[in-house]
Coordinates of C-alpha atoms and ligand atoms in Angstrom, one line a residue:
X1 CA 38.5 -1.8 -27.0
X2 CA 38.7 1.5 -29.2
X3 CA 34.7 1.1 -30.7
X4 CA 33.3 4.1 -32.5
X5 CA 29.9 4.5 -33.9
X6 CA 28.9 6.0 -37.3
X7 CA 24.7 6.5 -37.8
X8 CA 23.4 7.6 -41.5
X9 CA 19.6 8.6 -41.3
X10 CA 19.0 8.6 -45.1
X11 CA 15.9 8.7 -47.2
X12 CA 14.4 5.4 -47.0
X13 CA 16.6 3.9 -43.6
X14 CA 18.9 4.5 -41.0
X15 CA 22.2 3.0 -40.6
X16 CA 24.2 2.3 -37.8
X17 CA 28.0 1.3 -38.2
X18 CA 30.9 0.3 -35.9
X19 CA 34.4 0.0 -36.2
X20 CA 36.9 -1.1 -33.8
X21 CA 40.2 1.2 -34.7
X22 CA 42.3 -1.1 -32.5
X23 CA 41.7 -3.6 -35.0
X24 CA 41.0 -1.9 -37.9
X25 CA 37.6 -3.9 -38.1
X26 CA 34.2 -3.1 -39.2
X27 CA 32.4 -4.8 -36.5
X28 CA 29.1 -4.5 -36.8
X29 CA 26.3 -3.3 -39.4
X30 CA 22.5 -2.7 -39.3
X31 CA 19.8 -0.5 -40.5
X32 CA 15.9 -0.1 -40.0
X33 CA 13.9 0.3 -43.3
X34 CA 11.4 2.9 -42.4
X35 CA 8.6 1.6 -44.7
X36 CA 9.2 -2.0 -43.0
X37 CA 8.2 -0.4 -39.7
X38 CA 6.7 2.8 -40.2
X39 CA 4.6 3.0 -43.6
X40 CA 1.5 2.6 -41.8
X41 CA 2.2 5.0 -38.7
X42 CA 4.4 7.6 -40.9
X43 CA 2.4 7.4 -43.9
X44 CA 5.2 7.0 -46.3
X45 CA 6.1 4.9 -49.2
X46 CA 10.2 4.5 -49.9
X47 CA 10.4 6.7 -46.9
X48 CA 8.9 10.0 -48.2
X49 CA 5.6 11.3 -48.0
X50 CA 4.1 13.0 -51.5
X51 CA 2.4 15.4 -51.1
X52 CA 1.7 17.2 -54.7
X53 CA 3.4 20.0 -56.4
X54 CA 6.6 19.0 -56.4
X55 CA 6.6 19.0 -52.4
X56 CA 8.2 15.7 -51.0
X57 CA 8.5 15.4 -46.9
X58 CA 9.5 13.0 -44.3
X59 CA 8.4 13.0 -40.5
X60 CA 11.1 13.7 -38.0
X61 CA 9.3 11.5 -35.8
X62 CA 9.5 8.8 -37.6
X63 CA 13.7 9.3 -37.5
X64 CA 13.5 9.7 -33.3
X65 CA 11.9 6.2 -33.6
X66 CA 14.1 4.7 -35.9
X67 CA 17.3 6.3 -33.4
X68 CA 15.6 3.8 -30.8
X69 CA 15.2 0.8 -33.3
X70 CA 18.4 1.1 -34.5
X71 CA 20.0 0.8 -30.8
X72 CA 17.9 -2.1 -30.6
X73 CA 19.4 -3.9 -33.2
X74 CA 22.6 -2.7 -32.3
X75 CA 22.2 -4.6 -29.4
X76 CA 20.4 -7.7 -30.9
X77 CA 23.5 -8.1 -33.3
X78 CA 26.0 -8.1 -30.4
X79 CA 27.0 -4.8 -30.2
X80 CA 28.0 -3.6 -25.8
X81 CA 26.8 -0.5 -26.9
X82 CA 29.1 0.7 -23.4
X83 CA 32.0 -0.2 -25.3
X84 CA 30.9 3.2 -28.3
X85 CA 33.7 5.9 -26.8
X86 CA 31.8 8.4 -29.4
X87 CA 29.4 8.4 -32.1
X88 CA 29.4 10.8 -35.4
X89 CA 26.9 10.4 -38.5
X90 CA 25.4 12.1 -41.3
X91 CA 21.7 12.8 -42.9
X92 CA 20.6 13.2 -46.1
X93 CA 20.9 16.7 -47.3
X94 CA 19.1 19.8 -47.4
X95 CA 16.3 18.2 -45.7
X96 CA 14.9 20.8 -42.8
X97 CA 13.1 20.1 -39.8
X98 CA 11.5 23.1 -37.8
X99 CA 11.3 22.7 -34.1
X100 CA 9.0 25.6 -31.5
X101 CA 10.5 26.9 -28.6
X102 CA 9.9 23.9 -26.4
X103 CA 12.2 21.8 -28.1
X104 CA 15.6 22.7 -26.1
X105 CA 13.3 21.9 -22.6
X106 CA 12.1 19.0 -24.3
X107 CA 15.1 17.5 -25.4
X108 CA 17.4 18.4 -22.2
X109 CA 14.5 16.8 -20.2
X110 CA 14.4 13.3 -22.1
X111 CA 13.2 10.8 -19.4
X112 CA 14.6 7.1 -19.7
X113 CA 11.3 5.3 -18.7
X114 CA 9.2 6.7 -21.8
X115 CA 9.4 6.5 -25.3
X116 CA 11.7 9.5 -27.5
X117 CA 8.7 9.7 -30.1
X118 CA 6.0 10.1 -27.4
X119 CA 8.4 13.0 -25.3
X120 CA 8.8 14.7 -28.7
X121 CA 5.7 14.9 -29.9
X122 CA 5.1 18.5 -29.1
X123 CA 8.3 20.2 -30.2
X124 CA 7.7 21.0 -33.9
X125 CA 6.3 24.2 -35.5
X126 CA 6.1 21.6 -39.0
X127 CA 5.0 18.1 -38.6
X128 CA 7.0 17.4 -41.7
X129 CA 10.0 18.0 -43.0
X130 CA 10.9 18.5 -46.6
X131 CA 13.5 16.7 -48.1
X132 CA 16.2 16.9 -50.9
X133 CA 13.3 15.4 -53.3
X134 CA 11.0 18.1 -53.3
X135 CA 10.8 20.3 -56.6
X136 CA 8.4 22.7 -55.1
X137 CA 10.8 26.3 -54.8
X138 CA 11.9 27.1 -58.1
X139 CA 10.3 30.4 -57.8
X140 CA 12.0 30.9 -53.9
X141 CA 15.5 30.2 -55.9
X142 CA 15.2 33.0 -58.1
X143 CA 14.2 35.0 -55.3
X144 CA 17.1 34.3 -53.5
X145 CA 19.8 34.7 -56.3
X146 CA 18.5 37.6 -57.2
X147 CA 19.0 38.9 -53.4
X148 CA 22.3 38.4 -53.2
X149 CA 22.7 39.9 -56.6
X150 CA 22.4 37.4 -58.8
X151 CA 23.2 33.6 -59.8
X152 CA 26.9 34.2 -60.2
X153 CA 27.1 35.9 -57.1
X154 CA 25.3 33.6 -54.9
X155 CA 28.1 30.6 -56.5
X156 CA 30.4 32.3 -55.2
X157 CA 29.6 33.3 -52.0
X158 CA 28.7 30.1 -50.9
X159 CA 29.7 27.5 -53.8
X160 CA 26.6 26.6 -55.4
X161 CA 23.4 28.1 -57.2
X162 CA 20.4 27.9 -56.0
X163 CA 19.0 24.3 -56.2
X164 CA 15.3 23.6 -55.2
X165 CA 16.3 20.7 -53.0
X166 CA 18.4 22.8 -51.2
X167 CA 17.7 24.2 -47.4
X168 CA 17.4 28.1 -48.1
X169 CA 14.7 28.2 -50.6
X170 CA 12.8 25.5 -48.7
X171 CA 12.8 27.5 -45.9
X172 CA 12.0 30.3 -48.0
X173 CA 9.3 28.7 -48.8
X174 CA 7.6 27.6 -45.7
X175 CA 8.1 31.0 -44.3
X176 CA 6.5 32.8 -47.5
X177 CA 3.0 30.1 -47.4
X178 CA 3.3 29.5 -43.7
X179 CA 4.0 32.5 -41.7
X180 CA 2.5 32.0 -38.5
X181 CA 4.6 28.2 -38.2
X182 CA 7.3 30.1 -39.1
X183 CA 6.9 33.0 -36.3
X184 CA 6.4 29.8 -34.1
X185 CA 9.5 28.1 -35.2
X186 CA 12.6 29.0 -32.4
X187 CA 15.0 26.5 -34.2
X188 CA 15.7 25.3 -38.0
X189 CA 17.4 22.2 -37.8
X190 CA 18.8 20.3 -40.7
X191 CA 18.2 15.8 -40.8
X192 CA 22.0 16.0 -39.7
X193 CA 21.7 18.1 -36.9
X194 CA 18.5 16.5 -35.7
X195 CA 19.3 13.3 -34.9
X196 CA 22.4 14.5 -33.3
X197 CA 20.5 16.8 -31.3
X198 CA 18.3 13.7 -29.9
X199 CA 21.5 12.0 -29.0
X200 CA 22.9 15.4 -27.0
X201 CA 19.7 15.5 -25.4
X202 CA 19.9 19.5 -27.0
X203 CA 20.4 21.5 -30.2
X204 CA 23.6 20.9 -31.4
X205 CA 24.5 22.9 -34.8
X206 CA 25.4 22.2 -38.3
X207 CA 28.8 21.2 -39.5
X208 CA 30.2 23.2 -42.5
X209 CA 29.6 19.8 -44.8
X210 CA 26.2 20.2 -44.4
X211 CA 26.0 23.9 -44.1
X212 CA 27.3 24.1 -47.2
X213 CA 24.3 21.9 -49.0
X214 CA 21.7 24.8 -48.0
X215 CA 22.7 28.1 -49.9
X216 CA 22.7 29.6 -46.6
X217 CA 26.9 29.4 -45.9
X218 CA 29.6 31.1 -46.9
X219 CA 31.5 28.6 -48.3
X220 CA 35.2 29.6 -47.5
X221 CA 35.0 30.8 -43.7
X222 CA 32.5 28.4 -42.7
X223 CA 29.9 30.5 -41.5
X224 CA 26.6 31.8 -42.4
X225 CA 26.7 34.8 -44.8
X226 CA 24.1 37.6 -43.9
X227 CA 23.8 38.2 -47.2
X228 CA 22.6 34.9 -47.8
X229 CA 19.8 34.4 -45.0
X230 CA 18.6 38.0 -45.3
X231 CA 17.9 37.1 -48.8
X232 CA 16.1 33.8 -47.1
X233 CA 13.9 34.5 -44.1
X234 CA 13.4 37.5 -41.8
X235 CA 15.5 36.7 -38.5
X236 CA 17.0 33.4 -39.8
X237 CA 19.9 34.0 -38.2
X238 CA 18.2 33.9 -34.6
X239 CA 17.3 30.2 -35.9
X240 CA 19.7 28.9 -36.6
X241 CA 23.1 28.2 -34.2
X242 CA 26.7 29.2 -35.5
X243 CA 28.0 26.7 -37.6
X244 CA 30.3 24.4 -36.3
X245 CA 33.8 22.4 -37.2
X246 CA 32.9 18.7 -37.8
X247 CA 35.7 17.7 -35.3
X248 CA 34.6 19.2 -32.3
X249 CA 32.8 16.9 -29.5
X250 CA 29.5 18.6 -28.7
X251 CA 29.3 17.1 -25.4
X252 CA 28.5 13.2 -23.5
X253 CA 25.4 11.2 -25.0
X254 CA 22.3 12.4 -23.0
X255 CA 21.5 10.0 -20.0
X256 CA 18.4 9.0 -21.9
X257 CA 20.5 6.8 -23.8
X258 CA 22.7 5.4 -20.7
X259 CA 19.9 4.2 -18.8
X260 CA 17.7 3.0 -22.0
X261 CA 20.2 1.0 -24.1
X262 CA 23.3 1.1 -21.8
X263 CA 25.9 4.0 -23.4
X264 CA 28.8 4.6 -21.2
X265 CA 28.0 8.4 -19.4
X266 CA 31.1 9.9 -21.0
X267 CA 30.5 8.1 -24.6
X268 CA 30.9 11.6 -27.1
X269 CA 29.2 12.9 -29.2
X270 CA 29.8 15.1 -32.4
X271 CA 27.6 16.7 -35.1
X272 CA 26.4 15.3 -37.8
X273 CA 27.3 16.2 -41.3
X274 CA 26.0 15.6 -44.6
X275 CA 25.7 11.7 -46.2
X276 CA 27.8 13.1 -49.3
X277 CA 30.3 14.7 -47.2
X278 CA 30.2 11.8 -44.5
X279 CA 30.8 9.6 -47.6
X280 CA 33.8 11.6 -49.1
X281 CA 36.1 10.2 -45.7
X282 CA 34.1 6.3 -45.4
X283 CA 35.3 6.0 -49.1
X284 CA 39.2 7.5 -47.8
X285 CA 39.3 10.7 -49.8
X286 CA 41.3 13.2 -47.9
X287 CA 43.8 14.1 -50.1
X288 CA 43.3 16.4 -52.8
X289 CA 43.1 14.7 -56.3
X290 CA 41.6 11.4 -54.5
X291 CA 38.3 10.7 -56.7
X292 CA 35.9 8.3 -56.0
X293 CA 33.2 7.2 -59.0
X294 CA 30.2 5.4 -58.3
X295 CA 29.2 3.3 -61.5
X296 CA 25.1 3.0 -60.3
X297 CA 22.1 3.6 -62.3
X298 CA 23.5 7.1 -62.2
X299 CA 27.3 7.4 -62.3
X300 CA 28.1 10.0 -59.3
X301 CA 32.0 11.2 -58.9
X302 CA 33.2 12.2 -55.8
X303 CA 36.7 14.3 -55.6
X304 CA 38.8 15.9 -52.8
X305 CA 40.2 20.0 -53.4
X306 CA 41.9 21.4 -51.7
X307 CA 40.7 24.7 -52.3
X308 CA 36.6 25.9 -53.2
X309 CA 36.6 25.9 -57.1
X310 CA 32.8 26.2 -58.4
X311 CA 31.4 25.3 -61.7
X312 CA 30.1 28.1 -63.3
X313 CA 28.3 25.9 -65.6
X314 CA 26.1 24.3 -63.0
X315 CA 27.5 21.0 -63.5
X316 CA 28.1 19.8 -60.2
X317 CA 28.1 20.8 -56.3
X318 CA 30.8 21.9 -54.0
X319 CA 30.3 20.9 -50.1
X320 CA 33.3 21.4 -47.4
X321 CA 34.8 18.4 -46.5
X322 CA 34.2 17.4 -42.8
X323 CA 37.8 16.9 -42.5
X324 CA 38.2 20.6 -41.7
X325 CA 40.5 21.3 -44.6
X326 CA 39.4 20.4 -47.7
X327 CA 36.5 20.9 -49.9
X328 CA 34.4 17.5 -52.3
X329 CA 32.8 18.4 -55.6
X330 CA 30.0 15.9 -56.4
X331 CA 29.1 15.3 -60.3
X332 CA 26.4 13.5 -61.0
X333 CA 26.3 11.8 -64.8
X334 CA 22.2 10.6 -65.2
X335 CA 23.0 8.0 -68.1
X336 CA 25.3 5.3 -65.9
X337 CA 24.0 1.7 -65.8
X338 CA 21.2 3.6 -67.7
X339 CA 23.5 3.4 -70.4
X340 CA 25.0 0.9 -70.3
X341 CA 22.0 -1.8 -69.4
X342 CA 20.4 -0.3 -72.7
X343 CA 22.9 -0.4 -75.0
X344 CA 23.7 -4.3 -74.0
X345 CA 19.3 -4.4 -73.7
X346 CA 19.1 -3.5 -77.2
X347 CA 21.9 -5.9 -78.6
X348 CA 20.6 -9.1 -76.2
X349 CA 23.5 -9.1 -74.3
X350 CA 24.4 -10.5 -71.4
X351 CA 26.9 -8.9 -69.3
X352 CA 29.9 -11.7 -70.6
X353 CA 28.7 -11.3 -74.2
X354 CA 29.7 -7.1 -73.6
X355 CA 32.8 -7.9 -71.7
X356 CA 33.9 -10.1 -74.8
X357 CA 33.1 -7.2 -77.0
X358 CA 35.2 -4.5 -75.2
X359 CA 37.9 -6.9 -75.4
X360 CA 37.5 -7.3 -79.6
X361 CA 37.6 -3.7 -79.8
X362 CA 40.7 -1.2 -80.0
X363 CA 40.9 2.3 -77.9
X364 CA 39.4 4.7 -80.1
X365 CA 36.9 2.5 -81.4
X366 CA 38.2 3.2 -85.1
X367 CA 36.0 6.4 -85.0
X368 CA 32.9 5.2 -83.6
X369 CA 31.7 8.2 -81.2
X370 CA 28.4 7.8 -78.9
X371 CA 26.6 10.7 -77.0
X372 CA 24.4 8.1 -75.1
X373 CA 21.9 10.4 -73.5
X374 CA 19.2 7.8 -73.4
X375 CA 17.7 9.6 -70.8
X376 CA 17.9 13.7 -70.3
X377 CA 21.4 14.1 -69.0
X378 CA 22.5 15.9 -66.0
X379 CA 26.1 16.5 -67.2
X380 CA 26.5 17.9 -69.5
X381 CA 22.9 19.3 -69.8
X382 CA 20.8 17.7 -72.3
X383 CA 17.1 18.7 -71.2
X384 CA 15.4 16.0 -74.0
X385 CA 16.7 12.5 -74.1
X386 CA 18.5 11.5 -77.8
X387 CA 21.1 9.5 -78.4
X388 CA 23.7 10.5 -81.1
X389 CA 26.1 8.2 -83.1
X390 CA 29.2 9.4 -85.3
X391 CA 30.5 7.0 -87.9
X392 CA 28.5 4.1 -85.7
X393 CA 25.8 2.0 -87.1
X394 CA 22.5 1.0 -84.6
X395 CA 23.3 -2.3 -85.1
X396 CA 26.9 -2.2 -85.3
X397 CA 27.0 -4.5 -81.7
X398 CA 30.6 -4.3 -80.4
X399 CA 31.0 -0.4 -81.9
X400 CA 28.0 0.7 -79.8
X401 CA 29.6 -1.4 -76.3
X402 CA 32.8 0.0 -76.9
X403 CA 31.2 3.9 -78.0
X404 CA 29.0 3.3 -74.7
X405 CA 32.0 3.0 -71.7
X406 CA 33.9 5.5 -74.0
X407 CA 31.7 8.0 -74.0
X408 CA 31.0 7.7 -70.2
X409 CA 34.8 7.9 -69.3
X410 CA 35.6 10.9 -71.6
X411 CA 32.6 12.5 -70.7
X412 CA 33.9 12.2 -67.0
X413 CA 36.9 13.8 -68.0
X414 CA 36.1 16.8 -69.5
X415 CA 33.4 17.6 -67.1
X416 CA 35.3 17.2 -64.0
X417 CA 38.7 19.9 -65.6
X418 CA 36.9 22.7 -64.0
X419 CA 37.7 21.3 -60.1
X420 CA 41.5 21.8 -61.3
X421 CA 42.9 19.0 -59.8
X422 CA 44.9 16.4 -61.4
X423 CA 43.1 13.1 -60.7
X424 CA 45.9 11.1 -58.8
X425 CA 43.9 7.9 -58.2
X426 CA 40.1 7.0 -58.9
X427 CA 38.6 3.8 -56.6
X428 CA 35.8 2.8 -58.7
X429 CA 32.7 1.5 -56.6
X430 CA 29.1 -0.2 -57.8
X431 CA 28.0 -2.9 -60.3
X432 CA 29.8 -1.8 -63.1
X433 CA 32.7 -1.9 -61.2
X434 CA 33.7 -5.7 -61.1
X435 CA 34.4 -5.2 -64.8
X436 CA 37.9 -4.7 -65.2
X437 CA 37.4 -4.1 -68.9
X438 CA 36.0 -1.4 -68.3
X439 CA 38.1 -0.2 -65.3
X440 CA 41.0 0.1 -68.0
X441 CA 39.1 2.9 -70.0
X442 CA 38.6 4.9 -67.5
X443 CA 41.9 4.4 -66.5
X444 CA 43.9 4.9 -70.0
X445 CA 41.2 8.2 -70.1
X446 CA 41.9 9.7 -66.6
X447 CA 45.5 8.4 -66.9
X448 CA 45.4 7.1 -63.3
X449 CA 45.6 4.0 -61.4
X450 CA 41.5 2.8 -61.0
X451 CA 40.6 0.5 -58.5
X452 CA 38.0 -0.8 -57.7
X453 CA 36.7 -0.1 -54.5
X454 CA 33.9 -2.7 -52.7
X455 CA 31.7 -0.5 -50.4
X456 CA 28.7 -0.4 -48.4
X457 CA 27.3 2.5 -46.3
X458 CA 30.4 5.0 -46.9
X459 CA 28.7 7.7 -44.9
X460 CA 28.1 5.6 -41.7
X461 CA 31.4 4.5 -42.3
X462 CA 32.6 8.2 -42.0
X463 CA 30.9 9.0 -39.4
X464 CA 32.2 6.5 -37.5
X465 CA 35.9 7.3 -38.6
X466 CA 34.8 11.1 -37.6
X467 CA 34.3 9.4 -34.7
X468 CA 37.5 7.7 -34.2
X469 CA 39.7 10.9 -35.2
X470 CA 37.8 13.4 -33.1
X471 CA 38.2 11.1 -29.9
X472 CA 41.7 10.8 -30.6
X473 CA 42.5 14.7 -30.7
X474 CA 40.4 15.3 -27.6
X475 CA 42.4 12.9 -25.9
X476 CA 45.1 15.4 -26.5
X477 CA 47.1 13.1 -29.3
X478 CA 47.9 14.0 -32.4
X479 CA 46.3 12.0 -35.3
X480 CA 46.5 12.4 -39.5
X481 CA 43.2 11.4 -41.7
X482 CA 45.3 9.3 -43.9
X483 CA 46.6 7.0 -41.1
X484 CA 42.7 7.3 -39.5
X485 CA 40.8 6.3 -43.2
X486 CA 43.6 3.8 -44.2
X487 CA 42.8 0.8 -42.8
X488 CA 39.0 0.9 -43.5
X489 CA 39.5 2.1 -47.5
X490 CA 42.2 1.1 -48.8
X491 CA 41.6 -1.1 -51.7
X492 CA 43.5 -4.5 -52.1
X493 CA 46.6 -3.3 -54.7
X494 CA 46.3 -6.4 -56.3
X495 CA 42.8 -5.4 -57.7
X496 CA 44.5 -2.1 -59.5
X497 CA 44.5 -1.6 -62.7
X498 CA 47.3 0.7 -64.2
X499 CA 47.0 3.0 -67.6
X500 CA 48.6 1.8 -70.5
X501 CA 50.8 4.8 -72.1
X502 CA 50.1 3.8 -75.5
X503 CA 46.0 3.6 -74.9
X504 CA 46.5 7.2 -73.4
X505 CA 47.5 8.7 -76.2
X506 CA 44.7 7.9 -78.1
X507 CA 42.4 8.6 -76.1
X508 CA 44.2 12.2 -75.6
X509 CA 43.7 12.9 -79.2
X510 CA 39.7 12.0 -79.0
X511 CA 39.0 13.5 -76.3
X512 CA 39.5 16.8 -78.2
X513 CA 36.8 14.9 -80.9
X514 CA 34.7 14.0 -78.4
X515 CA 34.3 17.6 -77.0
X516 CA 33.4 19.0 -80.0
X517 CA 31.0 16.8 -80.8
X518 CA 29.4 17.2 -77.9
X519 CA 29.6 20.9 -77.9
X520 CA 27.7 20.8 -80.9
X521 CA 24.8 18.8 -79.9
X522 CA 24.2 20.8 -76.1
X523 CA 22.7 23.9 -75.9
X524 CA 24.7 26.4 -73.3
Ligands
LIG601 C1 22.9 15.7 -52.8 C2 21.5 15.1 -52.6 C3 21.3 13.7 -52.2 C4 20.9 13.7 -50.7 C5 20.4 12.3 -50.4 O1 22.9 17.0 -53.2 O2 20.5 15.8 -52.8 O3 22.4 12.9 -52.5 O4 22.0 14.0 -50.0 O5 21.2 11.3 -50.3

């Protein structure tokens, strides 16, 4: 049996996911909610703990308990957990968790007969960690650009502005209103590289997918740019371990984990890289021009480069791809099922009554344009929500449906040009997505095939195909992405849905329209 095991530790649970590879089988699924077990103990609510200001944490405890739950179930829902040849995962991003100079002991001396939580107890220098939610460090972002000498500069150096959610400034942060934790912390740690640690049984470093979510990496060698952590935290880089290639087995599971839930002694383990990253290979994107669009409450686009393009207009992040080669932008479009559930809200729709009106409609919409920023819009930015009709009445029912999708799809358009790929195919995940009506405009926009793409926990997913490829090429073989991702994401080709030339055409002409129009109601 050729089992592999894939673990996401994300905001509000943690996932664990095999596959068999012999089979080509997802084999088994389970997660623990942390405020089902751990609201109490934890203190948090949706996972996180509030604490004012902006500042949002989670306890790194909590995630060493939930690594022991989640083998629990594992077990409870059938899974030999000595049949796991090696285990990858992700975290969510930017999160940071600050560990004292007992941790390595602590972790390399992990005794079977006791609880991880209890022997961990003692190892941080921060009981909390703060996660990608917080909005506390706007003023440690400025700091930062301007130590590297300025915005511009820091995007290129390491592929992304300064973000408040992101690592840097938080640590930043804590090391500015906290200075004596901070001369106490030996080891920064990111969610990813913490939960792998506690399966290593010691520190094991970041990957350059998560590396590249903390303003802290240079994003085309890989490494940690001086520049960049001097402009952080005095002696970061004694803190923090080089970072390291996503494929590369860190060593066996720690025998905590062999004689507590029965892992074979030589089951692998890697690092752990980012949940967006991790997500980019569970949803098969490893070849450049491969895009993936989640149609949520938010619409987020995923797309494989092959080479570190930024935006220079801040409209979406650039992360290494844990496939070693490539790079993923991520593009995040607020008004998504936002839009869309108000528009059919506001017209008493249900979701067949819109589906009919897509249909009565013609590409183009005879002129009817909307800017559907119902809420304030990430991209493009719109700080104050407004929403802005062309030739379209309020009340005009199927012209605002129709204006609605259109606007999303050509808005997804122009603000994904400056990756400079040409989209070759776009699997289309979510609710929105069983609506092959409006698969077709996005796919006579994008000119592509769309498919639609049914999908659960993508990240533990890649992890666990991590897994599978890095077991394969340290058994000495040689092994492709394409042939390790196909079987688990290739959507059925029956569901695709392919552009219609003469629906292009139009659609080439308004996107022009639309763009100006747009232009004219964002401020830049
Ligand atoms: C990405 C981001 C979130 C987290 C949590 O930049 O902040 O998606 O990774 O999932």
């Amino acid at each position: 049996m050729s089992n592999f095991l894939g673990i996401d530790s994300s905001t509000q649970s943690m996932t664990g996911l095999v596959v068999d590879t012999d089979r080509g089988e997802i084999v088994a699924e389970t997660s623990v909610n942390f405020d089902e077990h751990y609201s109490g103990l934890y203190n948090v609510t949706n996972g996180v703990i509030e604490l004012g200001d902006g500042q949002v944490h989670s306890a790194p405890l909590m995630w060493a308990e939930a690594l022991e739950r989640l083998c629990r179930q594992l077990r409870d829902v059938g899974v030999d957990l000595s049949s796991i040849r090696a285990v990858a995962g992700s975290g969510q991003q930017h999160g940071t968790v600050y560990l004292n100079g007992s941790a390595e002991a602590a972790l390399k001396g992990l005794d079977a007969g006791r609880d991880l939580a209890v022997q961990l107890d003692g190892v941080f220098s921060r009981a909390t960690a703060p996660i990608w939610m917080d909005t506390s460090t706007g003023e440690q972002c400025r700091q930062i650009e301007a130590g590297v000498g300025g915005r511009e500069a820091l995007l290129q150096l390491t592929g992304n502005t300064a973000f408040e959610r992101f690592s840097g400034p938080q640590i930043r942060r804590f090391w500015q209103t906290e200075p004596q934790a901070w001369e106490r912390t030996a080891s920064v740690c990111l969610v990813s590289s913490f939960v792998s640690s506690l399966l290593a049984g010691r520190l094991v470093p970041v990957d350059a997918g998560d590396g590249s979510g903390t303003n802290l990496m240079d994003i085309r060698t890989r490494s940690w740019s001086q520049a960049a952590l001097d402009a952080t935290a005095p002696d970061l880089a004694d803190r923090l371990l080089p970072v390291i290639d996503a494929d590369s087995v860190v060593g066996p599971i720690h025998a905590f984990w062999v004689d507590r839930y029965g892992f074979a002694p030589d089951c692998q383990v890697l690092p752990f890289s980012g949940d967006n990253p991790s997500s980019l290979l569970g949803l098969g994107l490893v070849q450049t021009g491969q895009v993936a669009l989640s149609l949520g409450t938010s619409d987020t686009l995923f797309a494989c480069m092959d080479e570190a393009r930024v935006s220079t207009t801040g409209e979406g992040a650039l992360f290494a791809s844990p496939d070693g080669s490539h790079f993923m932008a991520l593009i995040c479009f607020l008004n998504g099922s936002l839009a869309r559930e108000a528009v059919r809200d506001h017209h008493g729709l249900d979701w067949d009554a819109f589906t009919r009106a897509l249909a009565e409609t013609p590409p183009g919409n005879h002129g009817r344009i909307m800017l559907p920023w119902f809420a304030a819009e990430i991209v493009p930015h719109v700080p104050d929500p407004g929403v802005i009709r062309c030739n379209l009445e309020v009340d005009d029912v199927a012209g605002n449906v129709r204006a609605v999708i259109e606007a999303q799809a050509l808005s997804s358009k122009i603000h994904s040009e400056w990756m400079g790929v040409a989209i070759r195919s776009l699997s289309v995940t979510g609710g929105a997505s069983a609506n092959r009506n409006i698969l077709q405009i996005f796919a006579d926009v994008h000119g592509c095939p769309v498919q639609p793409f049914e999908t659960t926990n993508a990240a533990a997913l890649g992890g666990a195909l991590r897994a599978a490829h890095a077991h394969t090429r340290a058994s000495g073989r040689q092994t492709d992405w394409r042939d390790t991702v196909a079987p688990f994401t290739t959507p059925p080709a029956e569901l695709r849905i392919e552009p219609d030339p003469a629906n292009r055409a139009v659609y080439d002409s308004l996107l022009e329209t639309y763009g100006t129009i747009e232009n004219t109601n964002t401020v830049r």
